[in-house]
Structure formats: C-alpha cells, structure tokens
Amino acid sequence: MLTFAEARAPHPLPPAELAEVTRLLTVGTPGVIVPPAFEEAFYRGGNLPEQLRRLFAPIRPARIDEDALEPLAVQAQALIRTSYLMDDAVQAFYRTLARANLPAGGVVRVRRADGAQAEDAPLLPPGTAVLQAVKRVWAQDWTFDAVVDRLDRTGSIALEARSTLLHPA
C-alpha cells in the first residue's frame, strides 16, 4: 500500500491508476492507493474465491437465470462486507492511512480509479470506518449488474482485482 506521494517513486502502477494518482497529486491531493494485491490477499485469506464459486454454482453463463442470480448477488455482497482482513493487513492499512497526511476528522472518499464506485467515510483514528468503506467498494463488484456484465464479457463470475484510491472527499 502506498501514499500518493510514495507512488511517484519507482513503483509500477497500471496506467489508469498512475494517470489518476498523478492528476490528484498535481492538484495537491493527499491520499492512498490500495493495490490489487491487497484486495487479492483479502479474497485468498478469507477463502472467498471458493465460497463465491459455490454460491454461484447454480448459474450457467450460457443461459443466465436472472431471477436466480439476483439473490445470489446480494449474498455475495454481504459475504465481502462481512469477511475479515488478516490482522497484519489491517495494521498495514492503518499505518499507510496515517502516513498519507489526510485531514483527521475529515471525510475520505474511497473509490476505484475509474470513479464509478465510491463510498465516503469519516477519518477517525485508526481508520476503521475507512477500511469498512473499502470493503463496501469491493462489494460493489458483486452487484447484480456487475456480475451479469462479467458473465456476458467473460463467461465467468471471476473478478480481477483493481486498485482502490482513498483521498479527501
């Protein structure tokens, strides 16, 4: 996990994230970039890929039963929101958040680089509300529309982790 200022160092970021972080830095915005590896570790640590595979097992990509898919998407979102991060990951998140020079007591916007999914949370030490907002943003990848889109595009519910940006709202 990197603060925006640290992301300027020779840390390879995907082009979309690099462009957005550069834009935010140009206007003096402090923040944090949560890399895809952090999200992947969350999924692996909670055995979420297997749980999601079992949850969506009744869905056939060739012929999607939308009535069956809708409640499964709701369950998947709840699974993401209620799953735990490992303690080391939580501590790393809090330390990075503290280094980011975000205004204490302010509101932090948590979003993907494309800005399509966003949640706001108050920044109160150590940052639990912000961490919960990160999980809510990740859960948005399991909305009915997001799952249908992945099934249509790839024939699978599989999700590719992406960076998450945190900055003042």
Tab-separated table of C-alpha atoms in Angstrom:
chain	number	residue	atom	x	y	z
A	1	MET	CA	0.000	0.000	0.000
A	2	LEU	CA	1.326	3.429	-0.934
A	3	THR	CA	0.504	7.020	-0.233
A	4	PHE	CA	0.066	9.103	-3.381
A	5	ALA	CA	3.429	10.763	-2.682
A	6	GLU	CA	5.131	7.359	-2.417
A	7	ALA	CA	3.528	6.255	-5.683
A	8	ARG	CA	5.714	8.774	-7.502
A	9	ALA	CA	8.746	6.664	-6.620
A	10	PRO	CA	9.649	3.793	-8.920
A	11	HIS	CA	6.598	1.700	-8.019
A	12	PRO	CA	4.967	0.370	-11.160
A	13	LEU	CA	1.297	1.311	-11.250
A	14	PRO	CA	-1.114	0.351	-14.016
A	15	PRO	CA	-1.559	3.236	-16.493
A	16	ALA	CA	-5.105	4.164	-15.392
A	17	GLU	CA	-4.134	4.338	-11.730
A	18	LEU	CA	-0.889	6.180	-12.471
A	19	ALA	CA	-2.742	8.799	-14.509
A	20	GLU	CA	-5.354	9.323	-11.790
A	21	VAL	CA	-2.805	9.461	-8.952
A	22	THR	CA	-0.681	11.908	-10.977
A	23	ARG	CA	-3.752	14.086	-11.589
A	24	LEU	CA	-4.623	14.114	-7.880
A	25	LEU	CA	-1.017	14.873	-6.875
A	26	THR	CA	-0.883	17.740	-9.372
A	27	VAL	CA	-3.720	19.486	-7.540
A	28	GLY	CA	-2.117	18.728	-4.155
A	29	THR	CA	-4.481	15.992	-3.029
A	30	PRO	CA	-3.097	13.601	-0.409
A	31	GLY	CA	-4.238	10.009	-0.470
A	32	VAL	CA	-3.577	6.295	-0.526
A	33	ILE	CA	-3.559	3.747	-3.316
A	34	VAL	CA	-4.572	0.251	-2.224
A	35	PRO	CA	-3.001	-2.079	-4.794
A	36	PRO	CA	-4.794	-5.037	-6.378
A	37	ALA	CA	-2.519	-7.399	-4.408
A	38	PHE	CA	-4.093	-6.181	-1.148
A	39	GLU	CA	-7.576	-6.998	-2.432
A	40	GLU	CA	-6.378	-10.368	-3.755
A	41	ALA	CA	-4.901	-11.191	-0.341
A	42	PHE	CA	-8.245	-10.322	1.260
A	43	TYR	CA	-10.034	-12.741	-1.065
A	44	ARG	CA	-7.482	-15.514	-0.576
A	45	GLY	CA	-7.201	-15.039	3.186
A	46	GLY	CA	-10.941	-15.448	3.637
A	47	ASN	CA	-11.220	-18.333	1.153
A	48	LEU	CA	-13.630	-16.099	-0.759
A	49	PRO	CA	-12.955	-17.456	-4.269
A	50	GLU	CA	-14.145	-20.912	-3.198
A	51	GLN	CA	-17.113	-19.529	-1.267
A	52	LEU	CA	-18.158	-17.401	-4.240
A	53	ARG	CA	-17.675	-20.305	-6.658
A	54	ARG	CA	-20.006	-22.450	-4.546
A	55	LEU	CA	-22.502	-19.616	-4.136
A	56	PHE	CA	-22.745	-19.021	-7.886
A	57	ALA	CA	-22.539	-22.720	-8.882
A	58	PRO	CA	-26.223	-22.831	-9.975
A	59	ILE	CA	-25.658	-20.023	-12.507
A	60	ARG	CA	-24.876	-21.103	-16.063
A	61	PRO	CA	-23.163	-18.386	-18.145
A	62	ALA	CA	-24.643	-19.679	-21.397
A	63	ARG	CA	-28.159	-19.123	-20.096
A	64	ILE	CA	-28.291	-16.771	-17.128
A	65	ASP	CA	-31.338	-17.113	-14.893
A	66	GLU	CA	-31.592	-13.530	-13.683
A	67	ASP	CA	-34.218	-14.407	-11.077
A	68	ALA	CA	-31.792	-16.896	-9.509
A	69	LEU	CA	-28.815	-14.549	-9.876
A	70	GLU	CA	-30.312	-11.547	-8.100
A	71	PRO	CA	-30.433	-13.007	-4.547
A	72	LEU	CA	-27.003	-14.608	-5.048
A	73	ALA	CA	-25.513	-11.202	-5.866
A	74	VAL	CA	-26.964	-9.804	-2.639
A	75	GLN	CA	-25.455	-12.712	-0.685
A	76	ALA	CA	-22.077	-12.212	-2.369
A	77	GLN	CA	-22.033	-8.524	-1.428
A	78	ALA	CA	-22.825	-9.405	2.192
A	79	LEU	CA	-20.053	-12.015	2.155
A	80	ILE	CA	-17.494	-9.417	1.040
A	81	ARG	CA	-18.648	-6.797	3.544
A	82	THR	CA	-18.612	-9.216	6.490
A	83	SER	CA	-15.372	-11.071	5.753
A	84	TYR	CA	-12.334	-10.205	7.814
A	85	LEU	CA	-8.949	-8.943	6.733
A	86	MET	CA	-5.922	-10.521	8.369
A	87	ASP	CA	-4.545	-8.520	11.327
A	88	ASP	CA	-1.243	-7.766	9.578
A	89	ALA	CA	-3.123	-6.367	6.580
A	90	VAL	CA	-5.317	-4.207	8.810
A	91	GLN	CA	-2.273	-2.806	10.609
A	92	ALA	CA	-0.509	-2.094	7.306
A	93	PHE	CA	-3.650	-0.297	6.106
A	94	TYR	CA	-3.813	1.845	9.261
A	95	ARG	CA	-0.107	2.727	9.068
A	96	THR	CA	-0.379	3.785	5.420
A	97	LEU	CA	-3.505	5.801	6.154
A	98	ALA	CA	-1.640	7.602	8.956
A	99	ARG	CA	1.297	8.433	6.615
A	100	ALA	CA	-0.975	9.868	3.931
A	101	ASN	CA	-1.492	13.275	5.601
A	102	LEU	CA	-5.254	13.082	5.170
A	103	PRO	CA	-7.103	15.604	7.360
A	104	ALA	CA	-8.083	13.896	10.642
A	105	GLY	CA	-11.791	14.211	11.286
A	106	GLY	CA	-12.420	14.858	7.601
A	107	VAL	CA	-14.270	12.696	5.130
A	108	VAL	CA	-12.366	10.264	2.926
A	109	ARG	CA	-13.654	9.187	-0.465
A	110	VAL	CA	-12.899	5.559	-1.295
A	111	ARG	CA	-13.202	4.660	-4.970
A	112	ARG	CA	-11.863	2.751	-7.895
A	113	ALA	CA	-9.595	4.663	-10.282
A	114	ASP	CA	-12.401	4.921	-12.837
A	115	GLY	CA	-14.549	6.674	-10.225
A	116	ALA	CA	-17.575	4.510	-10.943
A	117	GLN	CA	-17.767	3.059	-7.444
A	118	ALA	CA	-17.321	5.355	-4.451
A	119	GLU	CA	-18.038	5.442	-0.722
A	120	ASP	CA	-17.366	8.218	1.781
A	121	ALA	CA	-16.265	7.613	5.372
A	122	PRO	CA	-15.109	9.779	8.284
A	123	LEU	CA	-11.401	9.582	9.056
A	124	LEU	CA	-11.251	8.806	12.752
A	125	PRO	CA	-8.134	7.059	14.073
A	126	PRO	CA	-7.211	4.356	13.473
A	127	GLY	CA	-9.301	4.326	10.260
A	128	THR	CA	-11.831	1.545	10.792
A	129	ALA	CA	-14.636	3.452	9.053
A	130	VAL	CA	-12.396	3.989	6.022
A	131	LEU	CA	-11.479	0.296	5.950
A	132	GLN	CA	-15.174	-0.608	6.047
A	133	ALA	CA	-15.747	1.794	3.131
A	134	VAL	CA	-13.007	-0.023	1.178
A	135	LYS	CA	-14.866	-3.301	1.692
A	136	ARG	CA	-18.149	-1.662	0.607
A	137	VAL	CA	-16.463	-0.513	-2.616
A	138	TRP	CA	-15.133	-4.040	-3.172
A	139	ALA	CA	-18.636	-5.423	-2.507
A	140	GLN	CA	-19.983	-3.264	-5.353
A	141	ASP	CA	-18.155	-5.615	-7.734
A	142	TRP	CA	-20.784	-8.183	-6.755
A	143	THR	CA	-23.921	-6.201	-7.583
A	144	PHE	CA	-26.338	-7.879	-9.957
A	145	ASP	CA	-25.298	-5.614	-12.851
A	146	ALA	CA	-21.571	-6.140	-12.238
A	147	VAL	CA	-21.932	-9.931	-12.130
A	148	VAL	CA	-24.119	-10.005	-15.261
A	149	ASP	CA	-21.587	-7.815	-17.048
A	150	ARG	CA	-18.716	-10.184	-16.137
A	151	LEU	CA	-20.751	-13.213	-17.170
A	152	ASP	CA	-21.585	-11.576	-20.520
A	153	ARG	CA	-17.997	-10.443	-21.166
A	154	THR	CA	-16.014	-13.407	-19.875
A	155	GLY	CA	-18.456	-16.248	-19.243
A	156	SER	CA	-17.330	-16.322	-15.613
A	157	ILE	CA	-18.041	-14.616	-12.302
A	158	ALA	CA	-14.287	-14.348	-11.716
A	159	LEU	CA	-13.179	-10.913	-10.652
A	160	GLU	CA	-9.918	-9.206	-11.475
A	161	ALA	CA	-8.728	-7.161	-8.508
A	162	ARG	CA	-8.116	-3.467	-9.145
A	163	SER	CA	-6.572	-0.609	-7.255
A	164	THR	CA	-8.635	1.390	-4.799
A	165	LEU	CA	-7.966	5.087	-4.200
A	166	LEU	CA	-8.532	6.980	-0.941
A	167	HIS	CA	-8.485	10.796	-0.832
A	168	PRO	CA	-10.368	13.683	0.803
A	169	ALA	CA	-13.993	13.888	-0.316
